[in-house]
mmCIF file of C-alpha atoms in Angstrom:
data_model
loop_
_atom_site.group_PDB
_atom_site.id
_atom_site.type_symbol
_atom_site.label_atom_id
_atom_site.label_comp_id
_atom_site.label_asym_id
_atom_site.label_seq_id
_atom_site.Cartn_x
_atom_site.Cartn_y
_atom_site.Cartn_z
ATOM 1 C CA UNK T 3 122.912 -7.164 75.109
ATOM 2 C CA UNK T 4 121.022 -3.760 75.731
ATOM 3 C CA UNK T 5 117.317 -3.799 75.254
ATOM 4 C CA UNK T 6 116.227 -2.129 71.464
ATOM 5 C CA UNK T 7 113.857 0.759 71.051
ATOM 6 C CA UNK T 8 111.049 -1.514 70.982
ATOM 7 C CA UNK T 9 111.448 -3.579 74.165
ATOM 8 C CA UNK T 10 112.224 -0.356 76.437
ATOM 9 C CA UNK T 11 108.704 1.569 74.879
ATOM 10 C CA UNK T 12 107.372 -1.714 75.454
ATOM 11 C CA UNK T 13 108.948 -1.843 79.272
ATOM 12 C CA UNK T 14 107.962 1.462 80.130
ATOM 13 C CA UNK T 15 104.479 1.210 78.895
ATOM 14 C CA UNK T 16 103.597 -1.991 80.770
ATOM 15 C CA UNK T 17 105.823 -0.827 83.919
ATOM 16 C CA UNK T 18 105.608 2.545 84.512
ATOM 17 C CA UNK T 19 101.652 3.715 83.527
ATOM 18 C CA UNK T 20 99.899 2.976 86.673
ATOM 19 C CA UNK T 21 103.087 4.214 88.657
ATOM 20 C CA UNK T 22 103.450 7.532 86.708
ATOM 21 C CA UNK T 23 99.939 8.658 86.633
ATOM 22 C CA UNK T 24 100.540 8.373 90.801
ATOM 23 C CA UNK T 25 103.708 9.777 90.925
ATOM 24 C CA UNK T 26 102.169 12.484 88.927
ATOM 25 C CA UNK T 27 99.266 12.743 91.059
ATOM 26 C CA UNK T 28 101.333 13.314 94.123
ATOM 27 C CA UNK T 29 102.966 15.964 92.906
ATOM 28 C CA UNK T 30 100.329 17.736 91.731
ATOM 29 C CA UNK T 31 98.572 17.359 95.525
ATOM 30 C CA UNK T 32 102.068 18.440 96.844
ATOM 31 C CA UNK T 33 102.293 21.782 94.272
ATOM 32 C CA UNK T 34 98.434 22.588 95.467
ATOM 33 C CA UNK T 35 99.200 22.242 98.878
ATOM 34 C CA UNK T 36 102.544 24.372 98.932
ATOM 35 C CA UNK T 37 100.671 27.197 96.482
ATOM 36 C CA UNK T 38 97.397 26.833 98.715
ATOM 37 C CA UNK T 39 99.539 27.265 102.262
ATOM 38 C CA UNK T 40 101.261 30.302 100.664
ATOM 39 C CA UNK T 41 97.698 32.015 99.939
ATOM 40 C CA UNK T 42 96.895 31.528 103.374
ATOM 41 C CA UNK T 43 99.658 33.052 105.022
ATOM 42 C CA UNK T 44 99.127 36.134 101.978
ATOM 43 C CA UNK T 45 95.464 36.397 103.291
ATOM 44 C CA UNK T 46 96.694 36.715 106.849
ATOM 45 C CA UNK T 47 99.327 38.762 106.205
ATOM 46 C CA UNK T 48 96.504 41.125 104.384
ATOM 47 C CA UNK T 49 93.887 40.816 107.506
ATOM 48 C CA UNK T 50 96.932 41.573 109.756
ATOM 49 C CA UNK T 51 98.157 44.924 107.969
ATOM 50 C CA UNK T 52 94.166 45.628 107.790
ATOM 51 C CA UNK T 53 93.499 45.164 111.218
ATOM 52 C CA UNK T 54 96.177 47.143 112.934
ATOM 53 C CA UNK T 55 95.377 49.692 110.496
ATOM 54 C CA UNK T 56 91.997 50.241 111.843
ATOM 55 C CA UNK T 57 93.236 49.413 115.543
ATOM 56 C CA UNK T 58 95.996 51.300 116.200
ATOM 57 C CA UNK T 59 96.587 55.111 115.355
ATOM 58 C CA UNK T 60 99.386 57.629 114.656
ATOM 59 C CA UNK T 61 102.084 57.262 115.229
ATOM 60 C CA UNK T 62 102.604 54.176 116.056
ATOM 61 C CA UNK T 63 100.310 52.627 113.511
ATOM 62 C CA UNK T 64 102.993 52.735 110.297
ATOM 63 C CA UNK T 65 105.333 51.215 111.987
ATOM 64 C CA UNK T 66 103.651 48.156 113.859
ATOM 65 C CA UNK T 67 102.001 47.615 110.334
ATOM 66 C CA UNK T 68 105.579 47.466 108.570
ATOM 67 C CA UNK T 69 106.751 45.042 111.401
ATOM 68 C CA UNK T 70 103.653 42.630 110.821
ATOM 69 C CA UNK T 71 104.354 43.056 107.200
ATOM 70 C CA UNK T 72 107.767 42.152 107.130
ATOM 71 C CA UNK T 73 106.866 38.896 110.133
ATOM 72 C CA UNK T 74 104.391 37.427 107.829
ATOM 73 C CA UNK T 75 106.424 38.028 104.727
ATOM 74 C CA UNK T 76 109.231 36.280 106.596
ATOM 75 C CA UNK T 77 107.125 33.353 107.915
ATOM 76 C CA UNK T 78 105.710 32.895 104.097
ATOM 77 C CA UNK T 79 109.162 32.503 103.268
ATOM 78 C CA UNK T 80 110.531 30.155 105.016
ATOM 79 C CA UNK T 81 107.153 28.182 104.748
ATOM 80 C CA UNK T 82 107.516 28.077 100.804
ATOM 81 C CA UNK T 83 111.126 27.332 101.013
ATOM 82 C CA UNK T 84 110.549 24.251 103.554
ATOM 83 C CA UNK T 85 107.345 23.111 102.029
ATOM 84 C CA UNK T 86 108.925 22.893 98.390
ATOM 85 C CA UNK T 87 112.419 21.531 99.615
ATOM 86 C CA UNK T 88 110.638 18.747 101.641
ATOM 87 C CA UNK T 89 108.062 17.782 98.726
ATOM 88 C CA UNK T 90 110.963 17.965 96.211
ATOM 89 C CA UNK T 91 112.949 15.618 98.037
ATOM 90 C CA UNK T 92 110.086 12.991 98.971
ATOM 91 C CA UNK T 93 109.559 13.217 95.031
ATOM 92 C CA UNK T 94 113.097 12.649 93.836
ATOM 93 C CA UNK T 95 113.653 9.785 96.599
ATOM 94 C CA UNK T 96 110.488 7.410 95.438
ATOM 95 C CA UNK T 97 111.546 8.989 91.552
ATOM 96 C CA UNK T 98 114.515 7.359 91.574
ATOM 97 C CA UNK T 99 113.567 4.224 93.320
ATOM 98 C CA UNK T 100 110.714 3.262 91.706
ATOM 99 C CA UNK T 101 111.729 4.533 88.048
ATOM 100 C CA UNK T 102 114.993 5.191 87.043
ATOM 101 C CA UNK T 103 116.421 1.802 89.405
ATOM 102 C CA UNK T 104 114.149 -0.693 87.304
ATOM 103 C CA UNK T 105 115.039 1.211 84.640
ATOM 104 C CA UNK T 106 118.387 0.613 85.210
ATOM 105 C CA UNK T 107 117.694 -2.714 85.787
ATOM 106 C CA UNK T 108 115.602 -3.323 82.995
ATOM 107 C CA UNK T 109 118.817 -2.629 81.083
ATOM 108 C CA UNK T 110 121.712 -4.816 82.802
ATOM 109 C CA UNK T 111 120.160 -6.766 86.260
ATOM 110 C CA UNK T 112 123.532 -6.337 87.206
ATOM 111 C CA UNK T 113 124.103 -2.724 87.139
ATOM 112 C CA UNK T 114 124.349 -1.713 91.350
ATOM 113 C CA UNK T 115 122.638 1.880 91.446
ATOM 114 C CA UNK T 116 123.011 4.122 94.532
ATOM 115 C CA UNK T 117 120.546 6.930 94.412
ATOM 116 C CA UNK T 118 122.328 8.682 97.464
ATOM 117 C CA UNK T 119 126.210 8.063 96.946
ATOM 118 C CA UNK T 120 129.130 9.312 95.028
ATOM 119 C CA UNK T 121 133.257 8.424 94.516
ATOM 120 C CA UNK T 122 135.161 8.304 97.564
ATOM 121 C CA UNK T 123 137.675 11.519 98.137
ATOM 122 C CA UNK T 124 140.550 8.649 97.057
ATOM 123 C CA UNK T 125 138.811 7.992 93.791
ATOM 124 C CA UNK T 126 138.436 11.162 93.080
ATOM 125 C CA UNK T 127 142.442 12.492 93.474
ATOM 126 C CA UNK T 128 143.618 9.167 91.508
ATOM 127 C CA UNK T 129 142.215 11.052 88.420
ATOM 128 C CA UNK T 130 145.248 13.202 88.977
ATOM 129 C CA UNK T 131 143.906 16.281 87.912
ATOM 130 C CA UNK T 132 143.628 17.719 91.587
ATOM 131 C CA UNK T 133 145.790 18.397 94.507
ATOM 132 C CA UNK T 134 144.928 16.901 97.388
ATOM 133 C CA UNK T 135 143.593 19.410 100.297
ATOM 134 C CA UNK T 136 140.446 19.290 102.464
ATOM 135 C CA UNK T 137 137.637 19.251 100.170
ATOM 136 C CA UNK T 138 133.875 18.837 100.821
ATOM 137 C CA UNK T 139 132.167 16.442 98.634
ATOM 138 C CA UNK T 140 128.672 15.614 97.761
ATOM 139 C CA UNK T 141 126.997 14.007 95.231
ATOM 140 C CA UNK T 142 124.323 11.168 94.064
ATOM 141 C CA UNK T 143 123.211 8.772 91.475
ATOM 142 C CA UNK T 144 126.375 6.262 91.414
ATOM 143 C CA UNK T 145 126.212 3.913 88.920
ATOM 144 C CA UNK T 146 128.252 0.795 89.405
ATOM 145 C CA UNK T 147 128.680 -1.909 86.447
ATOM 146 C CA UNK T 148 129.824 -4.081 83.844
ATOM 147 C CA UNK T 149 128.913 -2.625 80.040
ATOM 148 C CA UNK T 150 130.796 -4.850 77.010
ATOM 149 C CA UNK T 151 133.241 -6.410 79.626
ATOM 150 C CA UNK T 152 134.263 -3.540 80.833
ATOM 151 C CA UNK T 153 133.813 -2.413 84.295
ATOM 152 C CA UNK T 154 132.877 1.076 85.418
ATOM 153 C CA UNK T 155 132.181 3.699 87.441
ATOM 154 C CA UNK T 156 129.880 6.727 87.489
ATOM 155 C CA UNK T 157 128.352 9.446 89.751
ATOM 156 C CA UNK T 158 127.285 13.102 89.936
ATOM 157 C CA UNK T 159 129.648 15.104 91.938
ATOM 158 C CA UNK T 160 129.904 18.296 93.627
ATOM 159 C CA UNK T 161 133.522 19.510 95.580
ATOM 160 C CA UNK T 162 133.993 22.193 96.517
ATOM 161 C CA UNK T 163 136.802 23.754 99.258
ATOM 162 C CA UNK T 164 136.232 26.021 102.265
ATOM 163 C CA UNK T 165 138.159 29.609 102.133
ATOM 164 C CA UNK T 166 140.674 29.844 104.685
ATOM 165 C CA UNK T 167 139.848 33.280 105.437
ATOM 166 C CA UNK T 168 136.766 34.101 104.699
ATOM 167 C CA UNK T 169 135.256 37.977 103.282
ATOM 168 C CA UNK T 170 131.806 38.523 103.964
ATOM 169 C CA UNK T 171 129.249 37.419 101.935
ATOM 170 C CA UNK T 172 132.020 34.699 100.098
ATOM 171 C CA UNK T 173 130.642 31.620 99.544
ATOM 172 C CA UNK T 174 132.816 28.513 98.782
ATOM 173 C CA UNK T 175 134.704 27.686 96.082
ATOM 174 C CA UNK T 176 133.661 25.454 93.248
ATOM 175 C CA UNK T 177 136.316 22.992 92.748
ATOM 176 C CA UNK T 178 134.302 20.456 90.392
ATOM 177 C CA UNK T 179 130.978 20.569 89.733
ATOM 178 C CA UNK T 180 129.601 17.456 87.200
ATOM 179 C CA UNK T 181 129.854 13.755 86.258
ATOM 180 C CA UNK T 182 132.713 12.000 87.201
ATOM 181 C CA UNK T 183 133.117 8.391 85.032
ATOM 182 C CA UNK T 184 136.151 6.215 85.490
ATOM 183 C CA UNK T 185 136.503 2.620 83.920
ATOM 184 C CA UNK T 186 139.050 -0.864 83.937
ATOM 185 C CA UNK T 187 140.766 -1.908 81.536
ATOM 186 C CA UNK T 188 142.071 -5.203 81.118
ATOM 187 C CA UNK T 189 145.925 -4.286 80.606
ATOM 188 C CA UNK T 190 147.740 -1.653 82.603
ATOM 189 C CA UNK T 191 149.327 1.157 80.667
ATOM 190 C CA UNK T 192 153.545 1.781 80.680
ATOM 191 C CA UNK T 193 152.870 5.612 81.633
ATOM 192 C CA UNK T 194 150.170 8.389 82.449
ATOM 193 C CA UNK T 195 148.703 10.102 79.763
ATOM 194 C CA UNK T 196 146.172 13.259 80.712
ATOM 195 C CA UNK T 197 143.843 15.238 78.255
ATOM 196 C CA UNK T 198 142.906 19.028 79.770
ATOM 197 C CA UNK T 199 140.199 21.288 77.976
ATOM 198 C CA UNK T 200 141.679 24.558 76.246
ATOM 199 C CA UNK T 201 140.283 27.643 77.160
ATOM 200 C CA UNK T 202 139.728 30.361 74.683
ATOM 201 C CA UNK T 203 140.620 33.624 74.672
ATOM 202 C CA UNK T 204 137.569 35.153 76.080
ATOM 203 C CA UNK T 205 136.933 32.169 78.841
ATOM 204 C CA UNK T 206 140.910 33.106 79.963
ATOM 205 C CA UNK T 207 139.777 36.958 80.206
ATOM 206 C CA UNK T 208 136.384 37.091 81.600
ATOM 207 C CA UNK T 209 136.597 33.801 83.410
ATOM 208 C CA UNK T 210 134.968 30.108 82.715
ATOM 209 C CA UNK T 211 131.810 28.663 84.716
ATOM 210 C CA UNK T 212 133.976 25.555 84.804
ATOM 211 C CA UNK T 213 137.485 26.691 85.633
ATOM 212 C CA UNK T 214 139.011 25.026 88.105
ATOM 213 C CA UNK T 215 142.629 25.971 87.436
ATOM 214 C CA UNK T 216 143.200 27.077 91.079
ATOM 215 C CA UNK T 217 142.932 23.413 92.335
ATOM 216 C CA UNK T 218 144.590 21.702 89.319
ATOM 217 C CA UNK T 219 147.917 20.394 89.691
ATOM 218 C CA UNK T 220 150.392 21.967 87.964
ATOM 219 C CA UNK T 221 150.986 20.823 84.339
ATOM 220 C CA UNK T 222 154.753 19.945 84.970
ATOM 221 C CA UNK T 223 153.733 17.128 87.179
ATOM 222 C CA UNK T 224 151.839 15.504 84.024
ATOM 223 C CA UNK T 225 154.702 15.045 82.084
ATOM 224 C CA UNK T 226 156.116 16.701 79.039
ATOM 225 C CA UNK T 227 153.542 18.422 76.020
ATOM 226 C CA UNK T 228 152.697 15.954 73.755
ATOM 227 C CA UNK T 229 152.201 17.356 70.013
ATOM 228 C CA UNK T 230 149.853 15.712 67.923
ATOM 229 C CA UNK T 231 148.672 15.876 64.255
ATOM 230 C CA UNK T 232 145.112 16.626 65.068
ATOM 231 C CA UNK T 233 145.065 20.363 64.719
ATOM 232 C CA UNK T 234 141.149 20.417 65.775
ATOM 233 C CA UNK T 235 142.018 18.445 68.843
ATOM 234 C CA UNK T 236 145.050 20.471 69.865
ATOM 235 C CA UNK T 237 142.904 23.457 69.865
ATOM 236 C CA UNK T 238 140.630 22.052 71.732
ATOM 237 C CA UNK T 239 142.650 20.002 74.587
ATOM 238 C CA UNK T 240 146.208 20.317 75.506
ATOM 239 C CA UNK T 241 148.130 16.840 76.355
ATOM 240 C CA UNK T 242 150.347 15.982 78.481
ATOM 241 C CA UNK T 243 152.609 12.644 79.193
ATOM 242 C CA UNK T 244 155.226 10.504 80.831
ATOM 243 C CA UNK T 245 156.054 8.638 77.602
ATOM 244 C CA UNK T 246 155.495 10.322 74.346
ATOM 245 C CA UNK T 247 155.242 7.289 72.212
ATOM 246 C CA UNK T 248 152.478 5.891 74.750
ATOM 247 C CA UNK T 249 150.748 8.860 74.429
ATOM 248 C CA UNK T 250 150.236 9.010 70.786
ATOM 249 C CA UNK T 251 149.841 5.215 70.631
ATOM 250 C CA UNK T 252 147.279 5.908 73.091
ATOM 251 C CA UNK T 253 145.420 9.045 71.286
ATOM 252 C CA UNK T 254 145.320 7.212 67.757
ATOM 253 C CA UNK T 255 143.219 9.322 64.979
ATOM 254 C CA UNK T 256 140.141 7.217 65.858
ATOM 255 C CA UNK T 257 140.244 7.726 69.767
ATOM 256 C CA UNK T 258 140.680 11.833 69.263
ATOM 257 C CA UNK T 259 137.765 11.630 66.802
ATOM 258 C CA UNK T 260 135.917 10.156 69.444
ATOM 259 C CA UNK T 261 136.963 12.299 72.548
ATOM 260 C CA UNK T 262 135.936 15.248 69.897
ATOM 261 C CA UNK T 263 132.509 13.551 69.920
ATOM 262 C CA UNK T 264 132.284 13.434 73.139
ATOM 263 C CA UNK T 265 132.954 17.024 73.927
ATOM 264 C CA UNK T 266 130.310 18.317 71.613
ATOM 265 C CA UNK T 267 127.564 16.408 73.683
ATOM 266 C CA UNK T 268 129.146 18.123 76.542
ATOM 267 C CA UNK T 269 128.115 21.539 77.900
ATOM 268 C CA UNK T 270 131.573 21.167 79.263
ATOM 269 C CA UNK T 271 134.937 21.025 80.055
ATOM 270 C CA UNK T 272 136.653 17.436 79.610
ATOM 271 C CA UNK T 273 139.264 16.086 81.892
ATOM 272 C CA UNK T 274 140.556 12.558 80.546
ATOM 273 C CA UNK T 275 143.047 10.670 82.171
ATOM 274 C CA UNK T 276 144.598 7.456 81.576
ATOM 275 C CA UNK T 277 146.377 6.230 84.291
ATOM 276 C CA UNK T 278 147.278 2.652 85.079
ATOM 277 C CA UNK T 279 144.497 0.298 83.939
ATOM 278 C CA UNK T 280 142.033 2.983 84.207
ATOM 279 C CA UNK T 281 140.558 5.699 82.358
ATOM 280 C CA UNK T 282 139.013 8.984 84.220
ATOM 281 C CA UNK T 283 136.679 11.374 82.489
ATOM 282 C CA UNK T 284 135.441 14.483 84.855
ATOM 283 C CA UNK T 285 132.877 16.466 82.649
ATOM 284 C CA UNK T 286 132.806 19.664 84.538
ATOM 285 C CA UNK T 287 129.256 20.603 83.013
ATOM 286 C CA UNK T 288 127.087 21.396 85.758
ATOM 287 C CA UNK T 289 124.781 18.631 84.786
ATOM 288 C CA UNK T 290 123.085 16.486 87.239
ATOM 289 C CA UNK T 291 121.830 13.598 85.511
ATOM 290 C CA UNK T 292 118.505 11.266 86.622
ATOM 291 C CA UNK T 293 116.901 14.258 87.955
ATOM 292 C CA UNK T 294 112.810 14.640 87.759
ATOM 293 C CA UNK T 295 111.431 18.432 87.195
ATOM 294 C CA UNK T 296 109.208 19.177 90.440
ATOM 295 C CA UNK T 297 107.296 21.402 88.337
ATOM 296 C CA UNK T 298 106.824 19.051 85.202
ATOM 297 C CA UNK T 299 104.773 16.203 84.095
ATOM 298 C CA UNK T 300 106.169 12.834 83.672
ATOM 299 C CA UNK T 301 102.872 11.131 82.679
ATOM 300 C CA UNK T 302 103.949 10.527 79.640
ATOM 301 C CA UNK T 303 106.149 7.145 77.283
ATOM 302 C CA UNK T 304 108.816 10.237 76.014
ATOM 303 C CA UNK T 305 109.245 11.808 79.665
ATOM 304 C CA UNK T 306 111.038 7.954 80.375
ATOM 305 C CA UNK T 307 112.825 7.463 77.944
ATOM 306 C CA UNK T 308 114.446 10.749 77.874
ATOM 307 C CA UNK T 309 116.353 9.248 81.208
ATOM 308 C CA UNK T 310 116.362 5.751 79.113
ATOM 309 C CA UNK T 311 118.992 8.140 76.701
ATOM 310 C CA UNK T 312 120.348 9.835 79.870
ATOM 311 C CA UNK T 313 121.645 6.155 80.769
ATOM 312 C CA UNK T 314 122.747 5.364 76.826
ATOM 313 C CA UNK T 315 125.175 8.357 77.080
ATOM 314 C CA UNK T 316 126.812 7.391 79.683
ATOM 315 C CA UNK T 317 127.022 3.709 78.350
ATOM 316 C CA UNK T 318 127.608 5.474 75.213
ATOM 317 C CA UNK T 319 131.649 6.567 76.594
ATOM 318 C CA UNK T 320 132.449 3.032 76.575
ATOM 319 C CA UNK T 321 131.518 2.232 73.251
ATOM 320 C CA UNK T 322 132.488 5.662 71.590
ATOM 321 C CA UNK T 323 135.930 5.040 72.702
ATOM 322 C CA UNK T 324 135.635 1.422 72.586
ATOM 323 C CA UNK T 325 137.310 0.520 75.604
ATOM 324 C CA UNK T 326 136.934 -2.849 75.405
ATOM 325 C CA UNK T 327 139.068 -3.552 72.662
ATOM 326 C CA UNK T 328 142.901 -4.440 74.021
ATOM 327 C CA UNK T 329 144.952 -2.305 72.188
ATOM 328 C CA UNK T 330 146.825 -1.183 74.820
ATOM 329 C CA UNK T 331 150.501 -1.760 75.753
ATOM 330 C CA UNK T 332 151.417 -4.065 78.421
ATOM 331 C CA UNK T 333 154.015 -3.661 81.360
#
């Protein structure tokens, strides 16, 4: 049974105070440090330009004062850049350890949390959204547990795919970029059933932040368009299957009420498939969940438990669609 309202204020209050006020003071010391190491190099950079200035004279003075300029300038960039990438990351790393994994196991002991890992590249295709090519992957914050006897899966995820020729300046391209969930059911399902977002008119002409369409399989190997009665949900999500009947015994009224719910917590686009005895939801939102703000205070009850509700979304799939009740066909 999760923990009420009142034992997690309790748990954070008695848990986290003395180790908040030092993570906070830490990275306070680390912001001084980075501003007060930028200063410096500003007042040498100043000094520099002053002193050739007064050294040197025409012509040569200009342009040995725009060279230091642009040196120091350079230096103070890559010392900002450094010093804040290396203070961020010594942050997040004893965040996430010391917080947001007794956190986690505040709420189940047995939830397995991996502050530094993501899906393989095998759990990833078996969604069977995406074709399979040479991907890079990244990602953190993989969840691994059992919520109302059923077990699941979830991480943040980034993929993306190298160009094979590549124009200058062109980065990579985004192939997902979000939370990737997947869960077990207990029985296996007859035939594939998979749920892709809709785009609207103006996301199909002036392009989506989310679309991924150029690495999406295409929708004949799905199946056949299933029609349903759900006029809101068809407009959002087309569906496609190997079995018709499955499908709509599948996507009752209920579970497309709930999928609709879903969305409208989601910045978004929704990927849902049901394939064997599992269930794959890729939320291609951008969203990187268990994060801590560098430059904000978490010295604070409300700062916690804003992660504590991170956690009860994610929870909160299972139990919106209420996977753990078997009403699913059997082979």
């Amino acid at each position: 049974m999760l923990p009420n309202s009142e034992q997690i204020s309790a748990f954070i209050e008695t848990q986290f105070s003395d180790k908040l006020q030092k993570l906070n003071s830490q990275r306070k010391k680390s912001l001084f440090s980075s501003y007060t190491g930028c200063l410096s190099i500003l007042l040498i950079m100043a000094v520099t330009i002053g002193v050739n200035f007064l050294t040197f004279s025409s012509p040569y003075r200009n342009q040995i004062m725009i060279g230091s300029g642009v040196g120091v300038f350079v230096l103070l960039l890559i010392f900002s850049y450094l010093s804040r990438k290396n203070s961020v990351e010594d942050y997040e790393y004893v965040f996430k350890n010391e917080v947001i994994t007794p956190l986690l196991h505040f709420i189940n002991k047995d939830f397995i949390y991996k502050p530094e890992s993501y899906v393989s590249h095998n759990e990833f295709l078996k969604s069977g959204f995406f074709v399979n090519q040479a991907y890079e992957y990244d990602g953190n914050d993989q969840l691994i547990g059992k919520h109302n006897e059923v077990l699941f899966q979830f991480c943040d995820l980034d993929v993306t795919k190298t160009p094979t020729v590549r124009t200058k300046n062109q980065s990579d391209y985004t192939v997902f970029y979000g939370n990737f969930f997947m869960a077990k059911f207990n029985k296996p399902f007859t035939a594939e059933t998979y749920i892709l977002p809709n785009y609207s008119i103006k996301e199909s002409l002036l392009g989506d932040d989310f679309d991924t369409s150029n690495f999406l399989v295409d929708t004949w190997e799905l199946g056949e368009k299933v029609l349903l009665e759900d006029a809101e949900f068809s407009k959002q999500f087309k569906v496609f299957g190997k079995d018709q009947i499955e499908a709509r015994y599948i996507l009752t009224p209920n579970i497309m009420e709930r999928i609709k719910n879903i969305q409208k917590k989601s910045n978004g686009k929704l990927f849902i498939s049901f394939r064997n005895d599992m269930i794959f939801i890729a939320n291609n939102n951008g969203f990187d969940y268990f994060e801590p703000d560098f430059y904000k205070s978490i010295n604070s009850k409300d700062a916690i438990l804003n992660y504590y509700n991170e956690i009860m979304e994610l929870l909160g799939i299972i139990d919106e669609l209420k996977l753990n009740i078997k009403i699913w066909k059997t082979n």
